[in-house]
Amino acid sequence: MTLTGDFGSPIQDSPPPSYPTVFGVTFTPIVTGILIAVGGLLVAAYLGSILVAPKLEEATALQLELSQQEDDLKQREETLKQLNKVVADLDQAKVNNQQVRTLFADQKALDTLLLDLNQIITASQARLDKYEPQPPAVVADGSLGPELNNKIKQQVTNVIMEGSYEQTIKVMQSIDSQQNFLVVRGLTVEAIPTKPGLVKSTFNMIAYVPLTPEELAAANPPPEPKPEGEGQKDGQPKPEGT
């Protein structure tokens, strides 16, 4: 059996798709996708340059300002600490000065020194034979250190007492324990031939007293101004008007 009929035309290949071409570059889907991606990156970079970069610069400037303020604050704190230390040192110096001044006698103590010494000697059952104070004098010879020159005065009192050796030791210990700054110098002890068991003690008792403000001003006068023209060399003309 034979079949006959029209079974259609033969299959023909379809033509390739047409893509636009610019400057010799064909914009296929792949190329187009790459260009779109690159364009997106460029747009993002541009937007970053005009939007993000100024904010970054502003943040950097703000950080620098904060750092500067922190440095200024630390400097102020350090300055405050130094100031507090200076104030504390001044307060301590005042305390030390007051404590040092309490070591010395005062004018009232000098006025009652005879009574105080006589009480000490009497309490030790000794006897005071001589009490001869000398006029107070300003210390300026460096014997107490150069720092106290013209700031302290001393009163020297010649003392002679009688008593046993034990009584004499007791008197010296009592003088040494006085709060006022008393110094015993030139002590000599000799036996009394007519009084067995007794000795005669001769010494100088020195009391140191800080100068009053008026005495300080008198002991430390300001330097006198040099006469006009003093210090000029011979042959140099004097200033006009002299």
Short mmCIF file of C-alpha atoms in Angstrom, two decimals:
data_model
loop_
_atom_site.label_atom_id
_atom_site.label_comp_id
_atom_site.label_asym_id
_atom_site.label_seq_id
_atom_site.Cartn_x
_atom_site.Cartn_y
_atom_site.Cartn_z
CA MET A 1 0.00 0.00 0.00
CA THR A 2 1.27 3.37 -0.93
CA LEU A 3 0.61 6.60 1.13
CA THR A 4 0.62 9.89 -0.57
CA GLY A 5 0.05 13.43 0.76
CA ASP A 6 1.63 16.78 1.74
CA PHE A 7 3.37 16.49 5.07
CA GLY A 8 4.55 20.17 5.23
CA SER A 9 7.58 22.07 4.07
CA PRO A 10 11.01 21.17 5.31
CA ILE A 11 12.27 22.85 8.66
CA GLN A 12 14.38 25.96 8.06
CA ASP A 13 16.82 27.60 10.63
CA SER A 14 15.56 30.95 12.15
CA PRO A 15 17.89 33.97 11.76
CA PRO A 16 19.99 35.02 14.86
CA PRO A 17 18.55 37.84 17.02
CA SER A 18 19.69 41.33 16.19
CA TYR A 19 21.41 43.38 18.98
CA PRO A 20 22.27 47.07 18.76
CA THR A 21 25.88 47.92 18.06
CA VAL A 22 27.60 51.13 19.17
CA PHE A 23 31.24 51.93 18.36
CA GLY A 24 31.68 48.43 17.26
CA VAL A 25 30.38 46.98 20.55
CA THR A 26 27.36 44.74 20.29
CA PHE A 27 25.09 45.11 23.30
CA THR A 28 24.32 41.51 23.99
CA PRO A 29 22.45 40.70 27.22
CA ILE A 30 25.74 39.86 28.94
CA VAL A 31 27.43 43.06 27.81
CA THR A 32 24.37 45.05 28.72
CA GLY A 33 24.30 43.49 32.20
CA ILE A 34 27.98 44.28 32.75
CA LEU A 35 27.48 47.87 31.66
CA ILE A 36 24.48 48.25 33.95
CA ALA A 37 26.50 46.86 36.88
CA VAL A 38 29.41 49.18 36.14
CA GLY A 39 27.05 52.11 35.82
CA GLY A 40 25.49 51.24 39.16
CA LEU A 41 28.91 51.23 40.78
CA LEU A 42 29.73 54.59 39.25
CA VAL A 43 26.44 56.06 40.41
CA ALA A 44 27.02 54.66 43.91
CA ALA A 45 30.52 56.13 43.99
CA TYR A 46 29.21 59.50 42.84
CA LEU A 47 26.44 59.49 45.41
CA GLY A 48 29.00 58.49 48.05
CA SER A 49 31.25 61.38 47.07
CA ILE A 50 28.48 63.95 47.36
CA LEU A 51 26.59 62.50 50.32
CA VAL A 52 28.80 60.21 52.41
CA ALA A 53 32.19 61.93 52.10
CA PRO A 54 31.04 65.23 53.70
CA LYS A 55 29.53 63.28 56.58
CA LEU A 56 32.81 61.42 57.05
CA GLU A 57 34.74 64.70 57.06
CA GLU A 58 32.25 66.14 59.54
CA ALA A 59 32.61 63.07 61.77
CA THR A 60 36.42 63.31 61.58
CA ALA A 61 36.33 67.01 62.49
CA LEU A 62 33.98 66.25 65.39
CA GLN A 63 36.30 63.51 66.62
CA LEU A 64 39.26 65.90 66.51
CA GLU A 65 37.26 68.51 68.41
CA LEU A 66 36.30 65.96 71.05
CA SER A 67 39.93 64.87 71.37
CA GLN A 68 41.00 68.51 71.79
CA GLN A 69 38.35 69.07 74.44
CA GLU A 70 39.49 65.94 76.28
CA ASP A 71 43.08 67.20 76.18
CA ASP A 72 41.96 70.61 77.46
CA LEU A 73 40.00 68.93 80.25
CA LYS A 74 43.01 66.83 81.26
CA GLN A 75 45.19 69.94 81.23
CA ARG A 76 42.71 71.78 83.44
CA GLU A 77 42.56 68.85 85.83
CA GLU A 78 46.36 68.77 86.00
CA THR A 79 46.46 72.52 86.59
CA LEU A 80 43.85 72.16 89.33
CA LYS A 81 45.90 69.40 90.97
CA GLN A 82 49.00 71.60 90.89
CA LEU A 83 47.04 74.52 92.33
CA ASN A 84 45.65 72.34 95.10
CA LYS A 85 49.18 71.12 95.85
CA VAL A 86 50.45 74.72 96.07
CA VAL A 87 47.61 75.62 98.43
CA ALA A 88 48.29 72.50 100.52
CA ASP A 89 52.01 73.33 100.64
CA LEU A 90 51.23 76.87 101.77
CA ASP A 91 48.88 75.60 104.46
CA GLN A 92 51.53 73.11 105.61
CA ALA A 93 54.14 75.86 105.65
CA LYS A 94 51.85 77.96 107.85
CA VAL A 95 51.37 75.01 110.19
CA ASN A 96 55.11 74.33 110.29
CA ASN A 97 55.81 78.00 110.93
CA GLN A 98 53.32 78.02 113.78
CA GLN A 99 54.80 74.84 115.22
CA VAL A 100 58.31 76.28 115.01
CA ARG A 101 57.22 79.50 116.69
CA THR A 102 55.78 77.52 119.58
CA LEU A 103 59.29 76.22 120.27
CA PHE A 104 60.47 79.72 121.10
CA ALA A 105 59.65 81.88 124.05
CA ASP A 106 57.61 85.05 123.82
CA GLN A 107 57.82 88.38 125.58
CA LYS A 108 55.42 87.23 128.27
CA ALA A 109 57.62 84.20 128.95
CA LEU A 110 60.66 86.47 129.24
CA ASP A 111 58.84 88.68 131.74
CA THR A 112 58.08 85.65 133.94
CA LEU A 113 61.38 83.84 133.34
CA LEU A 114 62.77 84.80 136.76
CA LEU A 115 59.67 83.50 138.49
CA ASP A 116 59.67 80.29 136.46
CA LEU A 117 63.36 79.61 137.09
CA ASN A 118 63.02 80.32 140.78
CA GLN A 119 60.11 77.88 140.99
CA ILE A 120 62.17 75.21 139.21
CA ILE A 121 65.12 75.66 141.55
CA THR A 122 62.91 75.82 144.64
CA ALA A 123 61.05 72.66 143.59
CA SER A 124 64.42 70.92 143.37
CA GLN A 125 65.27 72.19 146.90
CA ALA A 126 68.21 74.18 145.54
CA ARG A 127 68.82 77.92 145.94
CA LEU A 128 69.06 80.71 143.38
CA ASP A 129 71.96 83.05 144.25
CA LYS A 130 72.12 85.26 141.15
CA TYR A 131 69.81 86.14 138.29
CA GLU A 132 71.20 88.85 136.00
CA PRO A 133 69.47 89.25 132.59
CA GLN A 134 71.19 91.10 129.78
CA PRO A 135 69.35 93.33 127.28
CA PRO A 136 67.82 91.34 124.39
CA ALA A 137 69.86 91.37 121.16
CA VAL A 138 68.93 90.45 117.60
CA VAL A 139 70.67 87.30 116.36
CA ALA A 140 72.55 88.16 113.15
CA ASP A 141 75.75 86.10 113.43
CA GLY A 142 74.42 82.92 111.84
CA SER A 143 74.68 80.98 115.10
CA LEU A 144 71.14 79.66 114.55
CA GLY A 145 71.56 79.30 110.81
CA PRO A 146 71.45 81.99 108.14
CA GLU A 147 67.69 81.51 107.72
CA LEU A 148 67.06 82.97 111.20
CA ASN A 149 69.37 85.96 110.91
CA ASN A 150 67.53 89.17 111.86
CA LYS A 151 64.41 87.17 112.70
CA ILE A 152 65.17 86.05 116.26
CA LYS A 153 66.34 87.88 119.33
CA GLN A 154 68.05 86.34 122.33
CA GLN A 155 68.19 87.27 125.96
CA VAL A 156 71.16 86.00 127.95
CA THR A 157 70.76 85.67 131.71
CA ASN A 158 73.67 85.00 134.05
CA VAL A 159 72.60 82.49 136.71
CA ILE A 160 74.33 81.19 139.86
CA MET A 161 72.70 78.54 142.02
CA GLU A 162 73.61 76.28 144.91
CA GLY A 163 72.52 72.74 145.62
CA SER A 164 73.64 69.17 145.71
CA TYR A 165 74.84 67.47 142.60
CA GLU A 166 71.55 65.58 142.30
CA GLN A 167 69.55 68.80 142.77
CA THR A 168 71.62 70.52 140.10
CA ILE A 169 70.98 67.69 137.63
CA LYS A 170 67.26 67.90 138.39
CA VAL A 171 67.23 71.66 137.73
CA MET A 172 68.97 71.20 134.38
CA GLN A 173 66.50 68.51 133.40
CA SER A 174 63.59 70.77 134.33
CA ILE A 175 65.00 73.63 132.26
CA ASP A 176 65.49 71.28 129.32
CA SER A 177 61.87 70.10 129.54
CA GLN A 178 60.47 73.61 129.31
CA GLN A 179 58.31 74.28 126.23
CA ASN A 180 60.09 77.57 125.66
CA PHE A 181 63.32 77.39 123.71
CA LEU A 182 65.86 77.77 126.53
CA VAL A 183 69.53 76.93 126.11
CA VAL A 184 72.11 76.55 128.88
CA ARG A 185 75.69 77.42 127.99
CA GLY A 186 78.94 77.91 129.86
CA LEU A 187 77.97 75.63 132.72
CA THR A 188 80.58 75.29 135.44
CA VAL A 189 80.14 73.29 138.65
CA GLU A 190 82.46 73.58 141.59
CA ALA A 191 82.35 72.28 145.14
CA ILE A 192 81.76 74.68 148.03
CA PRO A 193 84.49 74.03 150.64
CA THR A 194 82.45 75.48 153.50
CA LYS A 195 79.34 73.51 152.57
CA PRO A 196 80.13 69.83 152.15
CA GLY A 197 77.86 68.03 149.69
CA LEU A 198 76.86 71.25 147.95
CA VAL A 199 78.10 72.65 144.62
CA LYS A 200 77.89 76.08 143.03
CA SER A 201 76.70 76.08 139.43
CA THR A 202 77.26 79.03 137.14
CA PHE A 203 75.77 79.18 133.66
CA ASN A 204 74.22 81.40 131.01
CA MET A 205 70.59 80.72 130.22
CA ILE A 206 69.59 81.92 126.75
CA ALA A 207 65.98 82.45 125.70
CA TYR A 208 65.16 82.92 121.99
CA VAL A 209 62.17 85.01 120.98
CA PRO A 210 60.84 85.69 117.45
CA LEU A 211 60.88 89.36 116.48
CA THR A 212 57.62 91.25 116.33
CA PRO A 213 56.56 92.71 112.95
CA GLU A 214 57.85 96.11 114.06
CA GLU A 215 61.18 94.63 115.16
CA LEU A 216 61.45 92.71 111.87
CA ALA A 217 60.95 95.92 109.90
CA ALA A 218 63.61 97.67 111.96
CA ALA A 219 66.08 94.76 111.67
CA ASN A 220 65.53 94.36 107.92
CA PRO A 221 65.26 97.88 106.49
CA PRO A 222 64.74 98.21 102.72
CA PRO A 223 67.90 99.00 100.75
CA GLU A 224 68.58 102.68 100.37
CA PRO A 225 68.31 104.01 96.81
CA LYS A 226 71.63 104.78 95.18
CA PRO A 227 72.44 108.49 94.89
CA GLU A 228 71.76 109.92 91.47
CA GLY A 229 74.78 109.59 89.23
CA GLU A 230 76.44 106.92 91.37
CA GLY A 231 78.04 104.19 89.34
CA GLN A 232 78.85 106.42 86.37
CA LYS A 233 82.31 106.07 85.06
CA ASP A 234 84.65 109.04 85.07
CA GLY A 235 84.48 111.05 81.89
CA GLN A 236 80.91 110.06 81.06
CA PRO A 237 78.48 112.98 80.82
CA LYS A 238 75.73 113.14 83.39
CA PRO A 239 72.11 112.98 82.22
CA GLU A 240 70.56 116.28 81.29
CA GLY A 241 68.81 118.15 84.06
CA THR A 242 71.34 117.14 86.77
#
